Amino acid sequence: DVDNIIAMIQQHVPGSMLENDIGNELSFILPKKFETLFTELEMRQKALGIANFGASITTMEEVFLK
């Protein structure tokens, strides 16, 4: 359930924002500190219906290109 996933992420990472919701993929913009989020995602991955997840760091160059 997308709403539950969004709520959980925003609970663990205040200030997080949903960037994209395309098909079966959600992208969030997160502040720097979000370790507890990944711990809970790992524990609840199957229950939330998440096939896989990951994180990437956007460079300043990519920010300005957008």
Short mmCIF file of C-alpha atoms in Angstrom, two decimals:
data_model
loop_
_atom_site.label_atom_id
_atom_site.label_comp_id
_atom_site.label_asym_id
_atom_site.label_seq_id
_atom_site.Cartn_x
_atom_site.Cartn_y
_atom_site.Cartn_z
CA ASP A 1 0.00 0.00 0.00
CA VAL A 2 1.66 3.17 -1.24
CA ASP A 3 0.08 5.39 1.44
CA ASN A 4 1.48 3.18 4.23
CA ILE A 5 4.95 3.25 2.67
CA ILE A 6 4.86 7.05 2.35
CA ALA A 7 3.64 7.43 5.95
CA MET A 8 6.37 5.12 7.30
CA ILE A 9 9.10 6.98 5.42
CA GLN A 10 7.82 10.36 6.59
CA GLN A 11 7.59 9.06 10.18
CA HIS A 12 11.25 8.00 10.22
CA VAL A 13 12.57 10.80 8.03
CA PRO A 14 10.82 14.10 8.76
CA GLY A 15 11.30 16.43 5.84
CA SER A 16 11.27 13.64 3.26
CA MET A 17 9.30 14.39 0.11
CA LEU A 18 7.81 12.08 -2.51
CA GLU A 19 9.52 13.00 -5.77
CA ASN A 20 7.98 10.46 -8.19
CA ASP A 21 5.29 7.77 -8.13
CA ILE A 22 5.66 6.01 -11.46
CA GLY A 23 4.27 2.51 -11.95
CA ASN A 24 5.58 0.34 -9.14
CA GLU A 25 8.41 2.72 -8.20
CA LEU A 26 8.47 5.50 -5.62
CA SER A 27 11.30 8.04 -5.41
CA PHE A 28 11.85 10.24 -2.37
CA ILE A 29 14.07 13.20 -1.64
CA LEU A 30 15.55 12.54 1.80
CA PRO A 31 17.62 14.62 4.19
CA LYS A 32 21.01 13.19 5.15
CA LYS A 33 20.03 11.21 8.27
CA PHE A 34 17.79 8.22 7.58
CA GLU A 35 19.45 5.08 9.00
CA THR A 36 16.39 3.96 11.04
CA LEU A 37 14.26 4.04 7.90
CA PHE A 38 16.35 1.38 6.19
CA THR A 39 16.29 -0.80 9.30
CA GLU A 40 12.48 -0.80 9.33
CA LEU A 41 12.23 -1.19 5.56
CA GLU A 42 14.33 -4.35 5.82
CA MET A 43 12.18 -5.71 8.66
CA ARG A 44 8.84 -4.89 6.98
CA GLN A 45 9.81 -5.30 3.32
CA LYS A 46 7.63 -8.35 2.65
CA ALA A 47 4.64 -7.07 4.68
CA LEU A 48 4.69 -3.77 2.77
CA GLY A 49 4.93 -5.54 -0.59
CA ILE A 50 8.32 -4.03 -1.45
CA ALA A 51 10.31 -6.13 -3.93
CA ASN A 52 13.55 -4.16 -3.47
CA PHE A 53 14.80 -0.75 -2.43
CA GLY A 54 17.94 1.30 -2.58
CA ALA A 55 19.42 4.75 -2.19
CA SER A 56 21.43 6.99 -4.44
CA ILE A 57 23.18 10.27 -3.87
CA THR A 58 22.45 13.14 -6.22
CA THR A 59 25.45 15.29 -7.04
CA MET A 60 25.23 19.08 -7.10
CA GLU A 61 25.76 18.92 -10.87
CA GLU A 62 22.65 16.73 -11.22
CA VAL A 63 20.65 19.13 -9.05
CA PHE A 64 21.54 22.07 -11.27
CA LEU A 65 20.88 20.10 -14.47
CA LYS A 66 17.30 19.45 -13.31
#
